[in-house]
CSV table of C-alpha atoms in Angstrom, one decimal:
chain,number,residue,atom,x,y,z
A,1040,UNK,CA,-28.1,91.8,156.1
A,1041,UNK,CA,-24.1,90.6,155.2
A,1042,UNK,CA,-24.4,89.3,158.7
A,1043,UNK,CA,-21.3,87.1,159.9
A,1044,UNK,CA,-24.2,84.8,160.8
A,1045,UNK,CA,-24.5,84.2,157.1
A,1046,UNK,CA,-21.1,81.8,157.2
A,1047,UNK,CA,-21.5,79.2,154.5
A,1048,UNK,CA,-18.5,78.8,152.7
A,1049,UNK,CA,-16.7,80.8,155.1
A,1050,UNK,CA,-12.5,79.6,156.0
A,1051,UNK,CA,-10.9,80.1,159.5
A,1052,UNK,CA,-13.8,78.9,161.8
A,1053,UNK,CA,-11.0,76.5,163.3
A,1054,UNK,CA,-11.7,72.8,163.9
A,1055,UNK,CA,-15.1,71.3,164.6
A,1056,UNK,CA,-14.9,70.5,168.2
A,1057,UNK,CA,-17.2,67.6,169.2
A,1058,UNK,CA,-18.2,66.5,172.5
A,1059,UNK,CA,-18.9,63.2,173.3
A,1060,UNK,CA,-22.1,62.4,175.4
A,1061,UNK,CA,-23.0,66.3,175.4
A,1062,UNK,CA,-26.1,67.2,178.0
A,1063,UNK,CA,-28.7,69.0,176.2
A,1064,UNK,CA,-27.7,72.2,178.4
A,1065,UNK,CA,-24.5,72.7,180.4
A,1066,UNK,CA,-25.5,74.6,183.1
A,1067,UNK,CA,-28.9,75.9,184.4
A,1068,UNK,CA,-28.7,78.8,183.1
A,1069,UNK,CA,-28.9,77.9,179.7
A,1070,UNK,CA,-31.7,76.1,180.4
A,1071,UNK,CA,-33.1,78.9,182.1
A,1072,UNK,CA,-32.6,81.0,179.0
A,1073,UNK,CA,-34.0,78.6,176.7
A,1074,UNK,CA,-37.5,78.4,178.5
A,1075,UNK,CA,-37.6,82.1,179.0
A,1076,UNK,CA,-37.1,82.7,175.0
A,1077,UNK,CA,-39.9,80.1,174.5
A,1078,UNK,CA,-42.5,81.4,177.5
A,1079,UNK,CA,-42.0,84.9,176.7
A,1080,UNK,CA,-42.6,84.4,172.6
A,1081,UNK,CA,-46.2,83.3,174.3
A,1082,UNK,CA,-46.7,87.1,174.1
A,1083,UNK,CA,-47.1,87.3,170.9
A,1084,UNK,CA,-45.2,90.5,170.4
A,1085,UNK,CA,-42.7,89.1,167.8
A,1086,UNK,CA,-42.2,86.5,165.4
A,1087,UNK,CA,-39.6,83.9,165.1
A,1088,UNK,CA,-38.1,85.8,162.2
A,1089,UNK,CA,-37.9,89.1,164.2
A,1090,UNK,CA,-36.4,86.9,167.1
A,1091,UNK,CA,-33.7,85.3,164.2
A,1092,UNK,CA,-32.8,89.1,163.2
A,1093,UNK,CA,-32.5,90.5,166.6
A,1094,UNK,CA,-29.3,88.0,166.8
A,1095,UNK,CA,-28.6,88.6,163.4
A,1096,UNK,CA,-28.1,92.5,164.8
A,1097,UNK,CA,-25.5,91.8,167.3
A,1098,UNK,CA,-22.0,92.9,166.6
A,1099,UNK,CA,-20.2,90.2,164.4
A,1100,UNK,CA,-17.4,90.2,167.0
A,1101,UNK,CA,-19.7,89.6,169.8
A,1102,UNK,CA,-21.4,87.0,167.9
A,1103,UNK,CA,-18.5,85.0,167.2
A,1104,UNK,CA,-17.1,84.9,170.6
A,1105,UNK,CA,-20.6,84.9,172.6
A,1106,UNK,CA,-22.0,81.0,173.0
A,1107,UNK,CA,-25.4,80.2,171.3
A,1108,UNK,CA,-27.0,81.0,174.4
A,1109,UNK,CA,-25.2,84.2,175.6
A,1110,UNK,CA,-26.2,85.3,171.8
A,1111,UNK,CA,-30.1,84.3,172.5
A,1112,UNK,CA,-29.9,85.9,176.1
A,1113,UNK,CA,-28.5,89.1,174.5
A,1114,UNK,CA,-31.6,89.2,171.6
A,1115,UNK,CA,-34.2,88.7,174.4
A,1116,UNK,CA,-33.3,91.3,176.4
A,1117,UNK,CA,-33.4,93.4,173.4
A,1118,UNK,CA,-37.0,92.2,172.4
A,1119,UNK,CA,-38.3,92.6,175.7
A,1120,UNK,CA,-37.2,96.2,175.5
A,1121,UNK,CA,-38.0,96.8,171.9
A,1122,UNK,CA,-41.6,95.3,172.5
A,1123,UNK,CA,-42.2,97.2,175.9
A,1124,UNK,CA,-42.6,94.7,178.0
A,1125,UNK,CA,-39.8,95.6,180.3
A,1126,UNK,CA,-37.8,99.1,180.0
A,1127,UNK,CA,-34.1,99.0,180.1
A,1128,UNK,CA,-34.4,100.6,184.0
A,1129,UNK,CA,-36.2,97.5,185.2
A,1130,UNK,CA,-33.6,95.4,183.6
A,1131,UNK,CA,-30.6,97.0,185.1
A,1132,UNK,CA,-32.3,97.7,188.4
A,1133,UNK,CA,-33.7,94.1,188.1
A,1134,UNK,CA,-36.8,94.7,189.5
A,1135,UNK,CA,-40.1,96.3,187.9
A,1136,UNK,CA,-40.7,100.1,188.0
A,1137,UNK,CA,-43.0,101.3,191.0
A,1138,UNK,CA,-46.7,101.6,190.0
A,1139,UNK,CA,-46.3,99.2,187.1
A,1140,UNK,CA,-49.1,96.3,186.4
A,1141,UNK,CA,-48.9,93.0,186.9
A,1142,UNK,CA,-49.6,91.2,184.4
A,1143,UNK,CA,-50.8,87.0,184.0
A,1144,UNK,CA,-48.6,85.0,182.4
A,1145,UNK,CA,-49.2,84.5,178.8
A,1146,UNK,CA,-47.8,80.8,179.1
A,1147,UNK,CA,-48.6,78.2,181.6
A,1148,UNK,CA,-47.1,74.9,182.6
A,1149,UNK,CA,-50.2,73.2,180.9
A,1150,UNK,CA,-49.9,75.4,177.5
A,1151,UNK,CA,-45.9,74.9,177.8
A,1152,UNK,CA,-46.1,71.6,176.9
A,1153,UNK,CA,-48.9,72.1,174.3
A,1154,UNK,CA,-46.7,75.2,172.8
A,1155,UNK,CA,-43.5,72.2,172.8
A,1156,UNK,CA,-46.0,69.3,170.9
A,1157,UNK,CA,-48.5,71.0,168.6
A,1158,UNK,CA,-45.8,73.8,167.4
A,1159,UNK,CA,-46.5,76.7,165.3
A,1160,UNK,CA,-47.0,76.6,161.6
A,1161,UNK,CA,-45.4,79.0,159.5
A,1162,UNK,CA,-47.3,77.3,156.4
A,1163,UNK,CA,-50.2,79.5,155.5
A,1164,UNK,CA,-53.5,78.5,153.8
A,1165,UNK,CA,-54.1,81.2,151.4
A,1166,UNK,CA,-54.0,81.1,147.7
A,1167,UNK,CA,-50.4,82.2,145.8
A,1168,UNK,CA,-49.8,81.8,142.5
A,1169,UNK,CA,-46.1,79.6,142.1
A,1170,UNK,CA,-43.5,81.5,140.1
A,1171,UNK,CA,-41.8,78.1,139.2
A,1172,UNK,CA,-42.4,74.6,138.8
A,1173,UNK,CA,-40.3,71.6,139.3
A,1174,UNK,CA,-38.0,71.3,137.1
A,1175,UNK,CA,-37.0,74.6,136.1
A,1176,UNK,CA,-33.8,76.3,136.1
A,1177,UNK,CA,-33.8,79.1,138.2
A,1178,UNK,CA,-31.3,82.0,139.3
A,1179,UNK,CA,-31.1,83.3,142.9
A,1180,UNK,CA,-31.2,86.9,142.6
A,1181,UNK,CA,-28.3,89.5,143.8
A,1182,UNK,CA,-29.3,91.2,146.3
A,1183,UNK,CA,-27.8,92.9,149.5
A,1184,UNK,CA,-30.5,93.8,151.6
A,1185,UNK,CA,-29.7,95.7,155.1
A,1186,UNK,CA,-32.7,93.9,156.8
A,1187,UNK,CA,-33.1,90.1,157.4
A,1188,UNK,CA,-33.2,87.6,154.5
A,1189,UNK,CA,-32.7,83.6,154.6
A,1190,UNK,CA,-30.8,84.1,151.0
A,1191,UNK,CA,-27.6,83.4,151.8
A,1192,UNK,CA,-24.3,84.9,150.5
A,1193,UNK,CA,-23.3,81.7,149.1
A,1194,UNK,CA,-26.5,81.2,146.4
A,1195,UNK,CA,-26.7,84.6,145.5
A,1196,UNK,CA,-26.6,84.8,141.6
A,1197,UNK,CA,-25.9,81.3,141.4
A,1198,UNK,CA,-28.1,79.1,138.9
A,1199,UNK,CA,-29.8,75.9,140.1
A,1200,UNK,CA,-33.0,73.7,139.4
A,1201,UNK,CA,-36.4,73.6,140.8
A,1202,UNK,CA,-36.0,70.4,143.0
A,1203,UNK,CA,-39.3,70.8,144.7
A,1204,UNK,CA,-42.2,73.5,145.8
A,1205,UNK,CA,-42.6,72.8,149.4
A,1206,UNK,CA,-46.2,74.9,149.4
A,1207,UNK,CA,-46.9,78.4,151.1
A,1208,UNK,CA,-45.3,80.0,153.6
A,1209,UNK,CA,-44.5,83.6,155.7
A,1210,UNK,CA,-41.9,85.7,153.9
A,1211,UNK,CA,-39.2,86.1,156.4
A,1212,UNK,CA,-38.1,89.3,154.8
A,1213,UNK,CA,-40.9,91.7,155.9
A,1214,UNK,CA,-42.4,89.3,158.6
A,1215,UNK,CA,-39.2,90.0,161.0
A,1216,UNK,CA,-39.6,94.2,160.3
A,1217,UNK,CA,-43.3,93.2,161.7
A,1218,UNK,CA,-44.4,94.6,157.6
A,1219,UNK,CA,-46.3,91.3,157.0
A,1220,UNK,CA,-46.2,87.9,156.4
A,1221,UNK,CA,-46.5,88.3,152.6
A,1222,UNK,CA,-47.1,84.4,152.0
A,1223,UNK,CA,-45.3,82.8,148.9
A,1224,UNK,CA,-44.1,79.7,147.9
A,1225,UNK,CA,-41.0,78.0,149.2
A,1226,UNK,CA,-39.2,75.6,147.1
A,1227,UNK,CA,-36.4,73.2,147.5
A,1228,UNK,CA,-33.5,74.8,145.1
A,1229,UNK,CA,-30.7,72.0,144.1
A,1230,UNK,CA,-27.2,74.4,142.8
A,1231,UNK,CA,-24.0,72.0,141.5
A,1232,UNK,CA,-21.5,72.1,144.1
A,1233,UNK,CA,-19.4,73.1,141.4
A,1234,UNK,CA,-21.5,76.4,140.5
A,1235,UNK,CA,-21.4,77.3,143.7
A,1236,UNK,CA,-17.8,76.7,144.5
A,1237,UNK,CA,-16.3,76.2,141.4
A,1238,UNK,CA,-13.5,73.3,140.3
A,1239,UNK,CA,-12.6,72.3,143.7
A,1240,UNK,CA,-15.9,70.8,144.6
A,1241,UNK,CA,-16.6,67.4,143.5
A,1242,UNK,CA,-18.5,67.0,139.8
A,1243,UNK,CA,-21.7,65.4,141.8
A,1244,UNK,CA,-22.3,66.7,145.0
A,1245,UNK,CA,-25.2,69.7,144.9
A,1246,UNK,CA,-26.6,71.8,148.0
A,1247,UNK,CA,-30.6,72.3,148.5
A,1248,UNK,CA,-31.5,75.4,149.7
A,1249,UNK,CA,-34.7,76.4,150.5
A,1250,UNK,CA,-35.7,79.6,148.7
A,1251,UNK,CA,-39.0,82.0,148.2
A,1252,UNK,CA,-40.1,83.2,145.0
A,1253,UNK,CA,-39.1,86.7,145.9
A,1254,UNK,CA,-35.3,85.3,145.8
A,1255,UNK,CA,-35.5,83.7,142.2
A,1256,UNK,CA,-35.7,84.2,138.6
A,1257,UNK,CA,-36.5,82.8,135.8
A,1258,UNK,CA,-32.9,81.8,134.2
B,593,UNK,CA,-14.2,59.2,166.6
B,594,UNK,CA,-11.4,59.8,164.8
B,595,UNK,CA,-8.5,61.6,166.1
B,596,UNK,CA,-8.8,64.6,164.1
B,597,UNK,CA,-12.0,65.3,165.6
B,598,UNK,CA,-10.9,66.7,169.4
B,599,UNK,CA,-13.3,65.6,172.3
B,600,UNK,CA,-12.8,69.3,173.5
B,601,UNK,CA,-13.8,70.8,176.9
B,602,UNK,CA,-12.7,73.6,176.2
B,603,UNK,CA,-15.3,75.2,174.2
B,604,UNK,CA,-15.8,79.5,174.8
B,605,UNK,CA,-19.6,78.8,176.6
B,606,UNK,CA,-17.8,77.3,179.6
B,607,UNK,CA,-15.6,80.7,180.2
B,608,UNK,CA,-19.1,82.3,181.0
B,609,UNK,CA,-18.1,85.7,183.2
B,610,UNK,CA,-20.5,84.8,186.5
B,611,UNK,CA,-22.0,88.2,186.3
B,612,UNK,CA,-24.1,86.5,182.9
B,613,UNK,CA,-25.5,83.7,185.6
B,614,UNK,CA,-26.4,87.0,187.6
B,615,UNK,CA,-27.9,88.6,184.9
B,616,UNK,CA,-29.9,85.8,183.7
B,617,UNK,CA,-31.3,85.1,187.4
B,618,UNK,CA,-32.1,88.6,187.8
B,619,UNK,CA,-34.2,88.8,184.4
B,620,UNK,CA,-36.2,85.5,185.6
B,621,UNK,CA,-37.2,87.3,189.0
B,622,UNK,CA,-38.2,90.8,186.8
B,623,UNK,CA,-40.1,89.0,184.8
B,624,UNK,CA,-41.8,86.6,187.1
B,625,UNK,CA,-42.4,90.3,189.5
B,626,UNK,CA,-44.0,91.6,186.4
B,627,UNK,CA,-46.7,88.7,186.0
B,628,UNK,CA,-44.9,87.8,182.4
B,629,UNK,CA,-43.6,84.5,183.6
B,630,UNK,CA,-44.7,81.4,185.2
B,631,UNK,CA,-41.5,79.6,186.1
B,632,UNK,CA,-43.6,76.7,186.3
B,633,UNK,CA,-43.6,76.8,182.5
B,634,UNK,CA,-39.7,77.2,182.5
B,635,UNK,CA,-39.6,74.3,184.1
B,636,UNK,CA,-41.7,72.3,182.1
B,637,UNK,CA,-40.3,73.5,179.2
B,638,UNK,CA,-37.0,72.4,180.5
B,639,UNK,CA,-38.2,69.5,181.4
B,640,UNK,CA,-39.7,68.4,177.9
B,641,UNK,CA,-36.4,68.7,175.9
B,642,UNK,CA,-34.0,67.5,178.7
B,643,UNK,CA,-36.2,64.2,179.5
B,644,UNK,CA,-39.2,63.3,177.0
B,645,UNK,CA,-37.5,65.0,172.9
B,646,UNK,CA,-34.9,63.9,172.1
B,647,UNK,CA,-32.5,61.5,169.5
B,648,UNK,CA,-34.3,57.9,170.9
B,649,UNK,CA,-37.9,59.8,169.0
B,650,UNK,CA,-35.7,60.0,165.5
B,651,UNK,CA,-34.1,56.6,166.2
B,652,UNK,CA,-37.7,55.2,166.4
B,653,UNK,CA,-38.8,56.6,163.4
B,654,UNK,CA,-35.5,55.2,161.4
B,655,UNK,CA,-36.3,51.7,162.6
B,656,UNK,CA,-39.8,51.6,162.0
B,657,UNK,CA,-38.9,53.0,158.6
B,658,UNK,CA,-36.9,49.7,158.0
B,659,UNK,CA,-38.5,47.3,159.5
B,660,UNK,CA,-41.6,48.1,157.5
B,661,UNK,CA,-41.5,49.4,153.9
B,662,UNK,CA,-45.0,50.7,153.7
B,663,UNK,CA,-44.0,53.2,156.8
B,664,UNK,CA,-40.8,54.2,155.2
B,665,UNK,CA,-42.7,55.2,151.8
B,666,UNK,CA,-44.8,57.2,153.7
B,667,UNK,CA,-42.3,59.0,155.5
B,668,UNK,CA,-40.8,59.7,152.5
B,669,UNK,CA,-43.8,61.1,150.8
B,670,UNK,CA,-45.2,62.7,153.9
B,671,UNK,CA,-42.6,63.2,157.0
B,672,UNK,CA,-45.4,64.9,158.8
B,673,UNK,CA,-48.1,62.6,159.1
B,674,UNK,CA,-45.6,59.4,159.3
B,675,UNK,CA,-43.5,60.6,162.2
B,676,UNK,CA,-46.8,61.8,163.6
B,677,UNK,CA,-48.2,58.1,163.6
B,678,UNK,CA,-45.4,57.6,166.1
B,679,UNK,CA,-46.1,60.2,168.4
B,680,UNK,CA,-43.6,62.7,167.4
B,681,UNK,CA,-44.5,66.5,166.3
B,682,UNK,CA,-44.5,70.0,167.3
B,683,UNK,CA,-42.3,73.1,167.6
B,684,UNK,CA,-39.2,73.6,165.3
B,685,UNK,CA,-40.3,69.9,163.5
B,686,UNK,CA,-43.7,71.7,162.2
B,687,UNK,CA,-42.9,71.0,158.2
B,688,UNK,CA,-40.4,67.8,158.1
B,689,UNK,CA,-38.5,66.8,155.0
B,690,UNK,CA,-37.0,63.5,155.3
B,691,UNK,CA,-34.1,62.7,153.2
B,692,UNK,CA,-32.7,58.7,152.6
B,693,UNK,CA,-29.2,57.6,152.2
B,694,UNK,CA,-28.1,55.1,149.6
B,695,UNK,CA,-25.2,53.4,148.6
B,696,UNK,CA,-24.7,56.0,146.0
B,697,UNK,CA,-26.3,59.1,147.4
B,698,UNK,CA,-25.3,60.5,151.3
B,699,UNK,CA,-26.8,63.1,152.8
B,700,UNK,CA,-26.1,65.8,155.2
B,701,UNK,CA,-27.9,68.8,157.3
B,702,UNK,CA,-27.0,71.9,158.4
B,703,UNK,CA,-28.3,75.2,158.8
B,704,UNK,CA,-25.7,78.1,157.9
B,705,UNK,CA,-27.7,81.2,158.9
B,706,UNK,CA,-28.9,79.9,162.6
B,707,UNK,CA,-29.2,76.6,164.0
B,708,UNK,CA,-32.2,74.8,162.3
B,709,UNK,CA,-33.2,71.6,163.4
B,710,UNK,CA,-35.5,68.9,163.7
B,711,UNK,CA,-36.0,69.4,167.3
B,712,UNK,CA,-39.4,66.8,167.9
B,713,UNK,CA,-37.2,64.0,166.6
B,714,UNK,CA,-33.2,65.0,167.4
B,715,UNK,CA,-34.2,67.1,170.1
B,716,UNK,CA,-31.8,70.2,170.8
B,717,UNK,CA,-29.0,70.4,168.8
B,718,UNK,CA,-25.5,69.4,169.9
B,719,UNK,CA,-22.7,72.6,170.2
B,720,UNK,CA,-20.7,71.1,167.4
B,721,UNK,CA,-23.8,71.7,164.9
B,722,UNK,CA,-24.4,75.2,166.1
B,723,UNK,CA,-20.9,76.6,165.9
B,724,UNK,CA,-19.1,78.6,163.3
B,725,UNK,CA,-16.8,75.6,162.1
B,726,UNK,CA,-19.3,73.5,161.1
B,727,UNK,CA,-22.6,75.7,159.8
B,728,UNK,CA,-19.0,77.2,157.6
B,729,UNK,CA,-17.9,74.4,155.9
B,730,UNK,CA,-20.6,71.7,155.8
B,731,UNK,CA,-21.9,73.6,152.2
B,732,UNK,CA,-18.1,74.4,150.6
B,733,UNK,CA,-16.6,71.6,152.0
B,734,UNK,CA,-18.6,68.4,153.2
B,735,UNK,CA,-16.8,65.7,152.5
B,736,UNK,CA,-13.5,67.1,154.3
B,737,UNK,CA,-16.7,67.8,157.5
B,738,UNK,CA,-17.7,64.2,157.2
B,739,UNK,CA,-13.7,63.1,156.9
B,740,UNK,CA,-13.5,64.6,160.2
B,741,UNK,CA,-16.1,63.0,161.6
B,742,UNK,CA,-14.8,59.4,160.4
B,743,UNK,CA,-16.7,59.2,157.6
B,744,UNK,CA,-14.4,59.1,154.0
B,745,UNK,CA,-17.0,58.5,151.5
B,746,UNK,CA,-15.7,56.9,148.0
B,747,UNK,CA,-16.1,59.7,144.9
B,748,UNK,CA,-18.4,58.1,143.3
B,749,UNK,CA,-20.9,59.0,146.3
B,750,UNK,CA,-23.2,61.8,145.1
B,751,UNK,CA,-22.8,64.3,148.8
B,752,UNK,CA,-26.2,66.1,148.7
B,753,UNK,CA,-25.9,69.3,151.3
B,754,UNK,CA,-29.5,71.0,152.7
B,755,UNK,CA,-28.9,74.2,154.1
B,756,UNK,CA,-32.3,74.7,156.8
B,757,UNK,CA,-32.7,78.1,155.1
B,758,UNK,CA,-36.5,78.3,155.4
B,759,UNK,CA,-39.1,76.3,158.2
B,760,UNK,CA,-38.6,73.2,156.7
B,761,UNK,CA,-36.6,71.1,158.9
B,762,UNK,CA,-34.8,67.7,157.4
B,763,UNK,CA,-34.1,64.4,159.0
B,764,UNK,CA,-31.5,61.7,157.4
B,765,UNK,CA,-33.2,58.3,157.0
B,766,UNK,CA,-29.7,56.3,157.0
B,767,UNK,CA,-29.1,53.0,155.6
B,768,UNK,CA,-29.6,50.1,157.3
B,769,UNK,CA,-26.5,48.2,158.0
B,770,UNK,CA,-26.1,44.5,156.8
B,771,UNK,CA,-26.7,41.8,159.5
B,772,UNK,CA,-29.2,43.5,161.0
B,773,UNK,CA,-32.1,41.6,159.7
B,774,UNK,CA,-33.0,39.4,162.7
B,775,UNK,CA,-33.2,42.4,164.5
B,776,UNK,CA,-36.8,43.8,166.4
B,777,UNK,CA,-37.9,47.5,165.8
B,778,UNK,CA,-36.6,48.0,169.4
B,779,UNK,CA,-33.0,46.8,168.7
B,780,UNK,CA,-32.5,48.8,165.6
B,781,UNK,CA,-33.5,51.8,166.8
B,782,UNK,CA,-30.5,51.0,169.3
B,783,UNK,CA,-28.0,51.6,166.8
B,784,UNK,CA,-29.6,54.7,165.2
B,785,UNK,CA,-27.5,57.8,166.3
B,786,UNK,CA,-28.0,61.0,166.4
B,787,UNK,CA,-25.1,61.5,164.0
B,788,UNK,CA,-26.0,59.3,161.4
B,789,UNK,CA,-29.7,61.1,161.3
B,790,UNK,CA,-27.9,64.1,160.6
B,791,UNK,CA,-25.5,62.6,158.0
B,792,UNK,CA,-22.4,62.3,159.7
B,793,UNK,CA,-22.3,59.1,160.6
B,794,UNK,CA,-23.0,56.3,159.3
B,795,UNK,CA,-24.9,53.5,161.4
B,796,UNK,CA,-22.2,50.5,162.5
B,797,UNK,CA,-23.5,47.1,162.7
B,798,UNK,CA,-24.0,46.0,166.1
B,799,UNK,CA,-20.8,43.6,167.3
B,800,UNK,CA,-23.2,40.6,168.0
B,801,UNK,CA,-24.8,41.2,164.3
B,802,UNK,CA,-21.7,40.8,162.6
B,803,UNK,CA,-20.5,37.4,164.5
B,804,UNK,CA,-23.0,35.5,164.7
C-alpha cells in the first residue's frame, strides 16, 4: 500500500534528532511492549509480515505522531483481536470474558531466550527457478498494490543492475494476507542515485535494495 | 557531534498520555489471566536486549575482522557463519550481509519501510534510526544525513545506500583508523561505535594512538 511508512525520498520530516547515550528503552513500558510483541508471536498466528502490515494499516497521521512503540502497541492489540486470541471486550474491560479457557503459554523464559539466539529463518529450502542473474539490468515494476509490499515508492519503474541473488525466501506480498509464503528469489538491486533522483544526486553514489522476482523485469 | 545535530529530549515518545502506561499494564495482566503469557518470558526477553545484545557484539566482530585477515574474508563471503564463530546470531540478524568501507567507497544502512536492523550484533536500534527524518532522507539525500552527523565525505567517495527492504540485515565493517596497529582485539573493538557500524561515523583514532 502508498503507506506514509514507505518515506524514502520523502522532504519535511524535520531534523534528525540524536540522542546521546540513548537506553535501549525509555521507560518500562516500552519494554514491556517489546517482550509482549515477541512472546505473543510464540503463537504462531501471524507472521512477521502480517505484524509489518498491521502498522503499515494505521492512519498515516497517527503513525507519524505515535512513537515506534505506541505504533507496535497499537498493531498488537489489533492482531490479538484479528487472530482471536483476545476480543475487543476483554481488552477494554481488561480482564478475560467469564467461562473463557486458560490457556499455557506458548513461550517460556527458557524458549525466550532460545526464540532471541537461534531466530527464525525466513530463507526457505525449496527449489525456485532465478528470473535474473548477476549482472543483469533489471526494471522494478510499477505497481500500486493496496496490500503490503517491500517495493518501495522510490524504485518503482526505475532501472538498475543485478548486484547479487541473495537465495530463496517468503514473499512478503501474500505471506502478510496469510495467502502463502510463495518462496522466490531475493536479490540485491544496485539503481544510480542519479536514476533514482535525478541530477541532484551525485554521479557515483547508488542505493541497494533488496527486491523479489515478482518486483522485476527483464529491461 | 556536530552542532547541527541537536542532542534533543524532546522527542514526541516522552509526551506519552499516562492512560497508554494504563493500557499497556492492563493488556499484560489480560493476557497473563488468559494463560497467553508468561511474564517470566517478558522479562527475559527484556533482559536479553537490555544486558547481553547489543553494539559491544558488532564492535567484536569489527576488530576481529581487522586484526585477522582470514576472519575478515570470511565475514565478507559469509556474515552468517563468521559472526557466528564469535557467538553472535539469532532473531532479526538471521541472513547478515556485511558491507566494508574504503577509502573510496562509504557505506550506509537504513531501512525506509520499518526499522530493519542487525539486532544480534547492534542490538535495538537507536530513535534517531527509526524516525521519519532519517529512514526519509538517508536514500535521496545521504551525504547531507552523514554531514549532519559530522561526517563530510570528499566527492570522489562513491556513497553506497542499502535500504533493509527484505530479511537481509547489513552491518558496516568500517575502516580501521591509522595508529591503531599496536592495538589487542580488545582495545579495537573499544573504538568501534555503533555509528560507524551503521555508516555514520567514522571510527576516530584513540587520543593515546595518535601521540605516541
Amino acid at each position: 500500500m502508498n503507506g506514509v511508512h514507505d518515506m524514502g525520498g520523502m522532504h519535511g520530516m524535520g531534523p534528525i534528532q540524536y540522542e546521546k547515550d540513548e537506553p535501549v528503552f525509555h521507560a518500562l513500558w516500552e519494554g514491556r511492549v517489546f517482550a509482549l510483541r515477541r512472546a505473543m508471536s510464540a503463537w504462531g498466528k501471524w507472521s512477521i509480515d502480517a505484524r509489518r502490515h498491521e502498522v503499515e494499516l494505521l492512519p498515516a497521521s497517527e503513525y507519524l505522531t505515535m512513537s515506534y512503540y505506541e505504533r507496535h502497541f497499537a498493531a498488537l492489540i489489533e492482531l490479538l483481536i484479528k487472530s482471536g486470541l483476545i476480543t475487543r471486550e476483554e481488552m477494554e474491560l481488561g480482564k478475560p470474558a467469564p467461562g473463557s479457557p486458560k490457556a499455557v503459554p506458548a513461550l517460556t523464559a527458557e524458549k525466550a531466550v532460545e526464540l532471541v539466539t537461534k531466530g527464525l529463518p525466513t530463507s526457505r529450502d525449496v527449489p525456485a527457478i532465478p528470473g535474473f542473474q548477476p549482472g543483469q539490468r533489471v526494471r522494478a515494476r510499477i505497481m500500486h498494490p493496496l496490500g503490503h509490499t517491500r517495493l518501495p515508492r522510490y524504485a518503482r519503474g526505475k532501472f538498475g543492475t543485478i548486484h547479487r541473488d541473495h537465495g530463496v525466501f517468503v514473499f512478503p506480498d501474500t505471506n502478510a494476507h496469510f495467502l502463502g509464503e510463495k518462496p522466490q528469489h531475493v536479490y540485491s538491486v544496485c539503481f544510480a542515485a542519479r536514476e533514482l533522483w535525478g541530477a541532484q544526486a551525485a554521479p557515483n553514489d547508488s542505493v541497494y535494495v533488496d527486491l523479489w522476482d515478482d518486483y522485476l523485469e527483464p529491461a | 557531534m556536530t552542532a547541527e545535530l541537536s542532542d534533543a529530549h524532546d522527542h514526541d515518545h516522552q509526551v506519552v498520555p499516562s492512560d497508554l502506561i494504563l493500557r499497556v499494564k492492563a493488556l499484560e495482566s489480560l493476557l497473563v489471566e488468559k494463560g497467553l503469557v508468561d511474564p517470566a518470558a517478558l522479562d527475559a526477553l527484556i533482559d536479553a536486549y537490555e544486558h547481553k545484545i547489543g553494539p559491544r557484539n558488532g564492535a567484536r566482530v569489527v576488530a576481529r575482522a581487522w586484526a585477522d585477515p582470514d576472519y575478515k574474508q570470511r565475514l565478507l563471503t559469509n556474515a552468517d557463519a563468521a559472526i557466528a564463530e564469535l557467538g553472535y546470531a539469532g532473531q532479526q540478524g538471521e541472513h547478515m550481509v556485511v558491507i566494508e568501507n574504503t577509502p573510496k567507497v562509504h557505506n550506509l544502512v537504513v531501512c525506509t519501510l520499518c526499522s530493519c536492523y542487525p539486532w544480534p550484533v547492534l542490538g535495538l536500534p537507536p530513535i534517531w534510526y527509526k524516525s521519519a527524518p532519517y529512514r526519509s532522507r538517508a536514500v535521496i539525500d545521504p551525504r547531507g544525513v552523514l554531514r549532519e552527523f559530522g561526517l563530510d565525505l570528499p566527492e570522489e567517495v562513491e556513497v553506497r545506500v542499502w535500504d533493509s527492504t527484505a530479511e537481509l540485515r547489513y552491518l558496516v565493517l568500517p575502516e580501521r583508523p591509522a595508529g591503531t596497529e599496536q592495538l589487542s582485539e580488545e582495545e579495537l573493538a573499544a573504538l568501534v561505535s555503533r555509528d560507524a557500524m551503521v555508516g555514520v561515523a567514522k571510527v576516530v583514532p584513540p587520543q593515546k594512538a595518535v601521540s605516541s
